[in-house]
Short mmCIF file of C-alpha atoms in Angstrom, two decimals:
data_model
loop_
_atom_site.label_atom_id
_atom_site.label_comp_id
_atom_site.label_asym_id
_atom_site.label_seq_id
_atom_site.Cartn_x
_atom_site.Cartn_y
_atom_site.Cartn_z
CA MET A 1 195.28 67.66 111.01
CA CYS A 2 197.76 70.51 111.20
CA GLY A 3 198.57 73.72 113.23
CA VAL A 4 199.08 77.13 112.04
CA ILE A 5 199.88 80.44 113.66
CA GLY A 6 200.51 83.94 112.40
CA ILE A 7 201.95 87.03 114.27
CA VAL A 8 202.19 90.57 113.57
CA HIS A 9 204.56 92.18 116.28
CA THR A 10 205.95 95.82 116.82
CA ASP A 11 209.25 94.22 118.28
CA GLU A 12 210.84 92.32 115.15
CA THR A 13 213.25 90.73 117.63
CA LEU A 14 210.57 88.71 119.31
CA VAL A 15 208.55 87.46 116.52
CA ASN A 16 210.60 84.33 115.44
CA GLN A 17 210.78 83.31 119.16
CA SER A 18 207.13 83.75 119.50
CA ILE A 19 206.07 81.73 116.57
CA TYR A 20 208.60 78.98 117.77
CA ASP A 21 206.80 78.82 121.10
CA GLY A 22 203.42 78.99 119.73
CA LEU A 23 204.29 75.92 117.33
CA THR A 24 205.81 74.12 120.16
CA ILE A 25 202.38 74.51 121.96
CA LEU A 26 200.60 73.29 118.91
CA GLN A 27 202.85 70.41 118.59
CA HIS A 28 199.93 67.95 119.45
CA ARG A 29 198.42 68.71 116.15
CA GLY A 30 201.39 67.64 113.98
CA GLN A 31 204.72 65.92 114.61
CA ASP A 32 205.93 65.38 111.00
CA ALA A 33 207.09 68.66 109.89
CA ALA A 34 207.51 72.33 110.97
CA GLY A 35 208.20 75.43 109.25
CA ILE A 36 208.28 79.46 109.97
CA VAL A 37 208.42 82.14 107.37
CA THR A 38 209.11 85.74 108.57
CA CYS A 39 209.33 89.01 106.60
CA HIS A 40 211.69 91.89 107.09
CA ASN A 41 211.79 95.06 104.68
CA GLY A 42 209.86 93.17 101.79
CA ARG A 43 211.88 89.95 102.04
CA PHE A 44 210.87 86.65 103.30
CA PHE A 45 212.84 84.38 105.46
CA GLN A 46 212.15 80.68 105.74
CA ARG A 47 213.16 77.44 107.52
CA LYS A 48 211.04 74.28 107.25
CA ASP A 49 211.84 70.73 107.27
CA ASN A 50 210.67 67.17 108.57
CA GLY A 51 210.64 66.71 112.45
CA LEU A 52 209.49 68.20 115.42
CA VAL A 53 209.68 71.95 116.18
CA LYS A 54 212.75 71.67 118.75
CA ASP A 55 214.49 69.58 116.08
CA VAL A 56 213.82 71.54 112.84
CA PHE A 57 214.99 74.97 114.46
CA ARG A 58 218.42 75.42 115.63
CA THR A 59 219.94 78.73 116.99
CA ARG A 60 221.39 79.52 113.52
CA HIS A 61 218.07 79.17 111.88
CA MET A 62 216.26 81.32 114.67
CA ARG A 63 218.92 84.24 113.88
CA GLU A 64 218.03 84.33 110.29
CA LEU A 65 214.36 84.45 110.97
CA ILE A 66 214.19 88.14 111.16
CA GLY A 67 211.08 90.60 110.96
CA SER A 68 208.02 92.17 112.67
CA MET A 69 205.71 89.51 111.13
CA GLY A 70 205.59 85.89 110.24
CA ILE A 71 203.69 82.69 110.12
CA GLY A 72 204.27 78.99 111.07
CA HIS A 73 202.85 75.39 110.51
CA VAL A 74 203.21 72.05 112.09
CA ARG A 75 202.11 69.15 109.73
CA TYR A 76 201.00 65.60 110.60
CA PRO A 77 201.57 62.85 108.30
CA THR A 78 198.73 61.23 106.11
CA ALA A 79 198.15 59.66 102.96
CA GLY A 80 200.45 62.07 101.11
CA THR A 81 204.27 61.89 101.19
CA SER A 82 206.31 62.82 104.20
CA SER A 83 208.88 64.67 102.01
CA SER A 84 210.37 67.77 103.39
CA ALA A 85 209.44 69.53 100.07
CA GLU A 86 205.91 69.45 101.16
CA ALA A 87 206.52 70.90 104.55
CA GLN A 88 205.00 74.45 105.04
CA PRO A 89 204.53 77.38 104.76
CA PHE A 90 204.49 77.48 101.01
CA TYR A 91 205.55 80.52 99.00
CA VAL A 92 205.00 82.12 95.60
CA ASN A 93 206.81 85.34 94.29
CA ALA A 94 203.64 86.62 92.35
CA PRO A 95 201.89 88.77 93.09
CA TYR A 96 203.68 90.60 95.82
CA GLY A 97 205.14 87.62 97.40
CA ILE A 98 202.69 85.53 99.48
CA ALA A 99 203.55 82.77 101.96
CA MET A 100 200.89 80.46 103.43
CA GLY A 101 200.07 77.66 105.69
CA HIS A 102 196.97 75.46 105.90
CA ASN A 103 195.03 72.99 108.04
CA GLY A 104 192.59 70.85 106.20
CA ASN A 105 191.72 69.37 102.96
CA LEU A 106 190.32 70.30 99.70
CA THR A 107 187.81 67.97 98.37
CA ASN A 108 188.14 69.32 94.74
CA ALA A 109 191.91 69.55 94.84
CA GLN A 110 192.14 67.52 91.54
CA GLN A 111 189.68 69.78 89.64
CA LEU A 112 191.69 72.87 90.94
CA ARG A 113 195.03 71.52 89.89
CA LYS A 114 193.88 71.43 86.31
CA GLU A 115 192.30 74.91 86.43
CA ILE A 116 195.31 76.33 87.93
CA TYR A 117 197.50 74.95 84.84
CA THR A 118 194.88 75.42 82.25
CA GLN A 119 193.21 78.60 83.13
CA ASP A 120 195.36 80.41 85.64
CA LEU A 121 198.52 79.47 83.86
CA ARG A 122 200.42 78.87 87.24
CA HIS A 123 202.81 76.16 88.10
CA LEU A 124 202.49 73.55 91.00
CA ASN A 125 205.61 71.97 92.33
CA THR A 126 204.15 69.59 95.02
CA ASN A 127 201.42 67.12 95.53
CA SER A 128 199.99 69.17 98.38
CA ASP A 129 196.53 70.68 98.20
CA SER A 130 198.10 73.48 100.42
CA GLU A 131 200.01 74.63 97.44
CA VAL A 132 196.91 74.49 95.47
CA LEU A 133 195.00 76.80 97.95
CA LEU A 134 197.93 79.30 97.69
CA ASN A 135 198.11 79.41 93.98
CA VAL A 136 194.19 79.79 93.85
CA PHE A 137 194.54 82.95 96.44
CA ALA A 138 197.38 84.19 94.37
CA HIS A 139 195.57 84.15 91.12
CA GLU A 140 192.56 85.75 92.49
CA LEU A 141 194.56 88.46 94.24
CA MET A 142 196.40 89.33 91.17
CA GLN A 143 193.02 89.90 89.46
CA GLN A 144 192.61 92.97 91.62
CA HIS A 145 195.43 94.69 89.48
CA LYS A 146 196.96 96.85 92.11
CA LEU A 147 200.50 97.70 92.56
CA LYS A 148 199.92 97.52 96.21
CA PRO A 149 197.01 95.56 97.62
CA GLU A 150 194.64 96.79 100.26
CA PRO A 151 192.71 94.91 103.03
CA ALA A 152 189.69 95.13 100.58
CA ASP A 153 191.68 93.61 97.79
CA ILE A 154 192.58 90.66 100.17
CA PHE A 155 189.20 90.25 101.06
CA ALA A 156 187.81 90.19 97.57
CA ALA A 157 190.43 87.50 96.85
CA ILE A 158 189.36 85.32 99.64
CA ARG A 159 185.60 85.78 98.56
CA ARG A 160 186.82 84.48 95.16
CA VAL A 161 188.62 81.39 96.91
CA HIS A 162 185.61 80.57 98.69
CA GLU A 163 183.66 80.45 95.51
CA ARG A 164 186.14 78.16 93.94
CA VAL A 165 187.44 75.81 96.92
CA ARG A 166 185.52 73.04 98.44
CA GLY A 167 186.37 71.21 101.61
CA GLY A 168 187.66 72.00 105.34
CA TYR A 169 190.35 74.57 105.73
CA ALA A 170 191.87 77.07 108.10
CA THR A 171 194.47 79.21 106.36
CA VAL A 172 197.07 81.48 107.63
CA GLY A 173 199.01 83.72 104.99
CA MET A 174 201.40 86.71 104.82
CA ILE A 175 201.97 89.23 102.13
CA ALA A 176 205.20 90.95 101.83
CA ASP A 177 205.22 94.43 103.25
CA ILE A 178 201.46 94.22 104.05
CA GLY A 179 200.50 91.89 106.73
CA VAL A 180 199.19 88.50 107.86
CA PHE A 181 195.92 87.11 106.79
CA ALA A 182 193.66 84.18 107.67
CA PHE A 183 190.48 82.62 106.81
CA ARG A 184 188.17 79.81 107.62
CA ASP A 185 185.95 77.59 105.31
CA PRO A 186 182.42 78.32 104.97
CA TYR A 187 181.32 75.71 107.55
CA GLY A 188 184.13 76.33 109.90
CA LEU A 189 185.22 72.78 109.99
CA ARG A 190 188.95 73.56 111.23
CA PRO A 191 189.19 75.93 114.16
CA LEU A 192 190.95 79.38 113.95
CA ILE A 193 191.18 81.91 116.58
CA VAL A 194 192.41 85.60 116.97
CA GLY A 195 194.05 87.38 120.02
CA GLU A 196 195.79 90.77 120.87
CA ARG A 197 198.07 92.08 123.66
CA GLU A 198 199.17 95.38 124.47
CA ASN A 199 203.15 96.01 124.23
CA ALA A 200 205.39 98.28 126.13
CA GLN A 201 204.90 101.04 123.57
CA GLY A 202 201.07 101.00 124.21
CA LYS A 203 200.46 99.51 120.96
CA LYS A 204 198.61 96.30 119.78
CA ASP A 205 200.35 92.88 118.85
CA TYR A 206 198.12 90.46 117.07
CA ILE A 207 197.96 86.60 116.52
CA VAL A 208 195.78 84.00 114.71
CA ALA A 209 196.19 80.37 115.59
CA SER A 210 194.42 76.76 115.45
CA GLU A 211 193.86 76.80 119.14
CA SER A 212 193.48 79.28 121.95
CA VAL A 213 196.26 77.50 123.98
CA ALA A 214 198.87 79.12 121.72
CA LEU A 215 197.35 82.39 122.88
CA ASP A 216 197.41 81.69 126.29
CA GLY A 217 200.98 80.56 126.31
CA LEU A 218 202.15 83.77 124.64
CA GLY A 219 200.05 86.15 126.89
CA PHE A 220 197.50 87.10 124.15
CA LYS A 221 193.96 87.78 125.13
CA VAL A 222 191.38 86.19 122.98
CA VAL A 223 189.45 88.55 120.46
CA ARG A 224 187.30 85.93 119.13
CA ASP A 225 187.10 82.94 116.84
CA VAL A 226 187.10 83.50 113.09
CA ALA A 227 183.52 82.97 112.07
CA PRO A 228 182.86 80.40 109.23
CA GLY A 229 183.67 81.99 105.81
CA GLU A 230 185.17 85.05 107.50
CA ALA A 231 188.61 86.32 106.99
CA VAL A 232 190.93 88.56 109.03
CA VAL A 233 193.66 90.95 108.11
CA MET A 234 196.59 92.19 110.45
CA THR A 235 198.33 94.84 108.94
CA GLN A 236 201.99 95.92 109.64
CA ASP A 237 200.26 99.36 110.54
CA GLY A 238 198.61 97.80 113.41
CA GLU A 239 194.93 97.29 111.88
CA LEU A 240 193.03 94.47 112.71
CA LEU A 241 190.17 93.91 110.20
CA PHE A 242 187.45 91.43 109.89
CA GLU A 243 185.28 90.80 106.90
CA GLN A 244 182.69 87.97 106.15
CA CYS A 245 183.65 86.68 102.60
CA HIS A 246 180.85 84.07 102.10
CA ASP A 247 177.21 84.75 101.18
CA ASN A 248 175.94 81.57 102.99
CA PRO A 249 178.28 80.45 105.95
CA GLN A 250 177.05 77.64 107.95
CA TYR A 251 178.27 76.84 111.33
CA ALA A 252 179.30 72.99 111.43
CA PRO A 253 182.76 72.65 113.24
CA CYS A 254 184.33 69.18 113.12
CA ILE A 255 183.29 67.38 116.16
CA PHE A 256 186.31 65.23 116.41
CA GLU A 257 188.42 68.27 117.47
CA PHE A 258 186.67 67.92 120.69
CA VAL A 259 186.96 64.07 120.90
CA TYR A 260 190.55 63.92 120.22
CA PHE A 261 192.64 66.45 118.44
CA ALA A 262 192.38 69.62 120.29
CA ARG A 263 194.28 70.04 123.78
CA PRO A 264 191.83 70.06 126.63
CA ASP A 265 192.56 73.52 127.78
CA SER A 266 191.52 74.92 124.45
CA MET A 267 188.43 76.86 123.61
CA ILE A 268 187.24 76.29 120.40
CA ASP A 269 184.16 78.40 119.00
CA GLY A 270 183.35 79.35 122.49
CA ILE A 271 183.40 75.81 123.88
CA SER A 272 185.76 74.25 126.63
CA VAL A 273 187.41 71.25 125.22
CA TYR A 274 187.82 70.10 128.77
CA LYS A 275 184.30 70.78 129.67
CA ALA A 276 182.93 69.09 126.56
CA ARG A 277 185.14 65.98 127.51
CA LEU A 278 183.58 65.92 131.05
CA ARG A 279 180.24 65.86 129.49
CA MET A 280 180.97 63.00 127.16
CA GLY A 281 182.30 60.96 130.25
CA ARG A 282 179.13 61.86 132.36
CA LYS A 283 176.82 60.81 129.15
CA LEU A 284 178.80 57.52 128.76
CA GLY A 285 178.42 56.79 132.43
CA GLU A 286 174.91 57.26 132.25
CA LYS A 287 174.63 54.86 129.42
CA ILE A 288 176.34 52.24 131.24
CA LEU A 289 174.21 52.63 134.11
CA ARG A 290 171.17 52.55 132.01
CA GLU A 291 171.83 49.67 129.89
CA TRP A 292 174.18 47.71 132.54
CA PRO A 293 173.05 48.48 135.93
CA ASP A 294 174.29 45.27 137.49
CA ASN A 295 177.86 45.76 135.93
CA ASP A 296 181.01 44.09 137.71
CA ILE A 297 183.39 46.89 137.05
CA ASP A 298 185.95 47.29 139.73
CA VAL A 299 188.28 49.99 138.40
CA VAL A 300 188.07 52.73 135.52
CA ILE A 301 191.48 53.22 133.80
CA PRO A 302 192.15 55.99 131.09
CA ILE A 303 194.29 55.32 127.96
CA PRO A 304 196.35 58.33 128.28
CA ASP A 305 196.34 61.18 127.34
CA THR A 306 193.19 62.27 125.62
CA SER A 307 190.84 60.15 127.24
CA ARG A 308 191.53 60.95 131.07
CA THR A 309 189.15 63.82 131.25
CA SER A 310 186.14 61.75 130.05
CA ALA A 311 187.29 58.74 132.13
CA LEU A 312 187.44 60.78 135.29
CA GLN A 313 183.70 61.82 134.81
CA LEU A 314 182.74 58.25 133.85
CA ALA A 315 184.28 56.84 136.95
CA GLU A 316 182.44 59.38 139.12
CA THR A 317 179.17 58.90 137.49
CA LEU A 318 179.67 55.09 137.93
CA GLY A 319 180.88 55.62 141.44
CA LYS A 320 183.75 53.61 140.72
CA PRO A 321 187.61 54.00 141.58
CA TYR A 322 189.34 55.87 138.99
CA ARG A 323 193.25 54.66 138.48
CA GLU A 324 196.19 55.47 136.33
CA GLY A 325 196.72 52.08 135.15
CA PHE A 326 199.01 52.84 132.12
CA ILE A 327 202.29 55.04 132.45
CA LYS A 328 203.15 56.87 128.96
CA ASN A 329 206.27 57.50 127.57
CA ARG A 330 206.06 61.05 126.52
CA TYR A 331 208.79 60.54 124.06
CA ILE A 332 206.74 58.45 121.46
CA GLY A 333 204.48 60.30 119.26
CA ARG A 334 200.54 60.10 119.02
CA THR A 335 200.02 56.70 117.45
CA PHE A 336 196.94 57.55 115.63
CA ILE A 337 199.01 60.10 113.45
CA MET A 338 201.76 57.77 112.73
CA PRO A 339 202.36 57.41 108.87
CA GLY A 340 201.96 53.52 108.89
CA GLN A 341 199.98 50.77 110.50
CA GLN A 342 202.92 48.51 111.39
CA GLN A 343 204.67 51.67 112.90
CA ARG A 344 201.40 52.32 114.91
CA LYS A 345 201.28 48.91 116.11
CA LYS A 346 205.04 48.77 117.07
CA SER A 347 204.73 52.04 119.11
CA VAL A 348 201.89 51.04 121.33
CA ARG A 349 204.14 48.97 123.81
CA GLN A 350 206.92 51.64 123.67
CA LYS A 351 204.36 54.20 124.29
CA LEU A 352 202.52 52.75 127.14
CA ASN A 353 203.62 50.44 130.11
CA PRO A 354 200.80 48.89 132.65
CA VAL A 355 200.85 49.24 136.28
CA GLY A 356 200.36 45.62 137.27
CA LEU A 357 198.90 46.32 140.66
CA GLU A 358 196.08 48.05 139.22
CA PHE A 359 195.15 45.25 136.87
CA GLU A 360 195.82 41.91 138.51
CA GLY A 361 192.66 40.15 139.47
CA LYS A 362 190.37 43.01 138.66
CA ASN A 363 187.49 43.78 136.28
CA VAL A 364 188.72 46.79 134.54
CA LEU A 365 187.05 49.33 132.26
CA LEU A 366 189.33 50.80 129.68
CA VAL A 367 188.36 54.30 128.53
CA ASP A 368 189.52 55.85 125.20
CA ASP A 369 188.64 58.95 123.47
CA SER A 370 187.68 56.70 120.21
CA ILE A 371 188.50 53.61 118.30
CA VAL A 372 189.44 54.32 114.50
CA ARG A 373 191.70 51.28 113.34
CA GLY A 374 191.33 49.01 116.46
CA THR A 375 195.00 48.30 116.05
CA THR A 376 195.87 50.28 119.25
CA SER A 377 192.94 49.17 121.16
CA GLY A 378 193.77 45.63 120.60
CA GLU A 379 197.26 45.79 121.63
CA ILE A 380 196.07 47.80 124.81
CA VAL A 381 193.48 45.05 125.77
CA GLN A 382 196.17 42.42 125.48
CA MET A 383 198.31 44.40 127.47
CA ALA A 384 195.72 44.65 130.44
CA ARG A 385 195.27 40.88 130.28
CA ASP A 386 199.00 40.28 130.23
CA ALA A 387 199.17 42.58 133.37
CA GLY A 388 196.72 40.13 135.13
CA ALA A 389 193.35 41.66 134.58
CA ASN A 390 190.54 39.22 135.32
CA LYS A 391 188.05 40.85 132.73
CA VAL A 392 188.79 43.80 130.23
CA TYR A 393 185.96 46.10 129.37
CA PHE A 394 186.31 48.79 126.85
CA ALA A 395 184.26 52.42 126.51
CA SER A 396 184.80 54.64 123.79
CA ALA A 397 183.85 58.38 124.58
CA ALA A 398 182.87 58.73 120.66
CA PRO A 399 180.68 56.76 118.63
CA PRO A 400 181.76 54.03 116.20
CA VAL A 401 183.86 55.57 113.37
CA ARG A 402 182.22 53.82 110.37
CA TYR A 403 182.95 56.27 107.49
CA PRO A 404 185.85 57.94 105.96
CA TYR A 405 186.61 61.43 107.00
CA VAL A 406 187.66 63.75 104.08
CA TYR A 407 188.35 67.28 105.70
CA GLY A 408 191.80 66.69 107.10
CA ILE A 409 192.12 63.55 109.34
CA ASP A 410 193.98 60.40 108.27
CA MET A 411 190.92 58.10 108.03
CA PRO A 412 189.92 58.25 104.70
CA ALA A 413 189.49 54.40 103.46
CA ALA A 414 186.47 52.55 104.99
CA SER A 415 188.39 49.30 104.71
CA GLU A 416 190.63 50.63 107.49
CA LEU A 417 188.14 51.49 110.06
CA ILE A 418 187.19 48.65 112.55
CA ALA A 419 183.55 49.74 112.98
CA ASN A 420 182.85 49.82 109.24
CA GLY A 421 180.75 46.74 108.27
CA ARG A 422 180.96 45.16 111.85
CA THR A 423 178.64 45.01 114.72
CA VAL A 424 179.66 46.25 118.29
CA ASP A 425 179.93 42.48 119.36
CA GLU A 426 182.17 41.83 116.35
CA ILE A 427 184.23 44.83 117.11
CA ALA A 428 184.68 43.73 120.81
CA ALA A 429 185.75 40.29 119.55
CA PHE A 430 188.38 41.87 117.18
CA ILE A 431 190.10 43.80 119.85
CA GLY A 432 189.56 41.03 122.43
CA ALA A 433 187.26 42.89 124.99
CA ASP A 434 184.78 41.27 127.12
CA CYS A 435 182.28 44.17 126.54
CA LEU A 436 182.38 47.15 124.34
CA ILE A 437 180.50 50.18 124.99
CA TYR A 438 180.18 53.30 122.69
CA GLN A 439 178.84 56.64 123.21
CA ASP A 440 175.75 57.47 121.51
CA LEU A 441 176.00 60.07 118.71
CA ASP A 442 173.14 62.27 120.01
CA ASP A 443 174.99 62.08 123.36
CA LEU A 444 178.08 63.23 121.77
CA VAL A 445 176.57 65.96 119.93
CA ASP A 446 174.90 67.30 123.16
CA ALA A 447 177.95 66.97 125.18
CA VAL A 448 179.68 69.46 122.81
CA ARG A 449 176.96 71.73 122.07
CA GLU A 450 175.93 72.37 125.45
CA GLY A 451 179.04 74.45 125.56
CA ASN A 452 177.76 77.09 122.91
CA LYS A 453 174.06 76.49 122.02
CA VAL A 454 174.58 79.04 119.29
CA ILE A 455 176.19 76.47 117.10
CA PRO A 456 173.24 74.75 115.18
CA CYS A 457 175.11 71.51 114.26
CA PHE A 458 178.49 69.83 113.95
CA ASP A 459 180.03 67.77 111.23
CA THR A 460 179.97 64.28 112.29
CA SER A 461 180.61 62.56 109.05
CA CYS A 462 182.86 59.92 110.36
CA PHE A 463 180.14 58.67 112.66
CA SER A 464 177.14 59.40 110.51
CA GLY A 465 178.26 59.13 106.97
CA GLU A 466 176.62 62.69 106.41
CA TYR A 467 178.96 65.40 104.76
CA VAL A 468 178.30 68.80 105.38
CA THR A 469 179.82 70.26 102.36
CA GLY A 470 177.47 67.98 100.03
CA ASP A 471 179.65 67.20 97.61
CA ILE A 472 181.17 63.68 98.66
CA THR A 473 179.58 61.07 96.61
CA PRO A 474 180.07 57.19 96.78
CA GLU A 475 182.21 57.46 93.50
CA TYR A 476 184.57 60.13 95.53
CA LEU A 477 184.88 57.94 98.31
CA ALA A 478 185.62 54.88 96.10
CA GLU A 479 188.46 56.83 94.35
CA LEU A 480 189.76 57.86 97.70
CA GLU A 481 189.88 53.95 98.68
CA ARG A 482 191.86 53.34 95.33
CA SER A 483 194.15 56.14 95.94
CA ARG A 484 194.75 55.12 99.41
CA HIS A 485 195.93 51.79 98.57
CA GLY A 486 198.22 52.99 95.95
CA ASN A 487 196.26 51.85 92.71
CA GLN A 488 196.26 55.11 90.89
CA PRO A 489 198.13 55.16 87.48
CA VAL A 490 201.66 56.66 87.58
CA GLY A 491 201.55 60.42 87.54
CA ASP A 492 197.75 60.63 88.57
CA GLU A 493 197.10 62.43 91.68
CA PRO A 494 195.00 60.83 94.38
CA VAL A 495 191.64 62.83 94.22
CA GLY A 496 191.22 65.01 97.24
CA MET A 497 194.13 63.28 98.99
CA THR A 498 197.14 65.55 97.95
CA ASN A 499 198.66 65.55 101.54
CA VAL A 500 195.46 65.62 103.38
CA GLY A 501 195.87 67.45 106.73
CA GLU A 502 198.03 69.98 105.27
#
């Protein structure tokens, strides 16, 4: 999972700082690398590297990022490499000069790489599927045969991109001397939202970003979410243009955004993430009351930070005290998105410290947003016992994660998922909990959909094994598993896994 942002501003002295601030707000979406590209008088200025936003950009870099428009990207590490060469945005000089950043994963990246080389006659320099996407777009834009492209040409190129590309993607790009463009996959799997604000000159500045919190933090007013299959162009001349670029878009946003990735103060597709998590907690509490009415829970304790909202409502539904039993070291990254299993495990005790008085002699219900690999959950259960808990129960605001996710989240190998092939009792034993309670899938979907009933369905593939794009076969998943464990021949690209989440 990554974060993207693009801004067109009338005051070129403010663009670099605005993008920097926006990326800092979106830092939760990626902590591995960051990058900014701006444009001034037809020239691109770029800075990108591995690290947090605050570490990648220094004053000397910001001074060089001049221009009235720009785009930015934050990346989290996945099965691809963490090389700074694959930090985004990427750039191609033909046609026109195009820069692009991408959040998601292309499921037909391997096929596209061959087409780009043999048919489009273009060169790829990294293993990133984001570079694949950029070159597909660049090729299709070149086919318009214009000395200077117009918005209609950009929309036409994006229509052809949708025809060639499969997977989940929210993309922000910039064309020299033209403007910023963005587009979203035909299922709306990855989020993308547009905003505007009136400046001192009475003109409009525009922004597009992964989450509404970036708009809030920079003082922009929400215009609307980019619809599935839709594209937006924000020109240097102050135009804001939308066009549907797919013949059959189907709304099916990724439900894991609401479970874990998005900030609670974000609005995604008209749904408050905070309210959705409250409803998750209420439904989970109702399930506990229904199936375990005589429970002996003394206290409800969240595993910070993502589960706090659900845990608070769960405690209220149960009529039990809610306590902050773990204190978080805010200088440790999100363990779910750390690159290696050993690093995840090591960081848990550095990240969380129990408040012994809240555990000693009590039957505690720990609440987390989800359980993916189980490594973190097992460590936390043991920490609760070491702090003196009498019994440790565990509740997940999401259903069991049993299947690989292939649209841009680092959980591609079934063998890495604790719930794959195990019963709930077996999972409880694995993490050392006295009892384990999962959210039901129907309840999760209802909790999210209640915020916007216009959305007909959500992608729940990591819970249900049903992939909305319809192109994920057992053979594809088997190849992912093989490439995940490094068994591919030398020089062979992991199919669909070229830096997932880019």
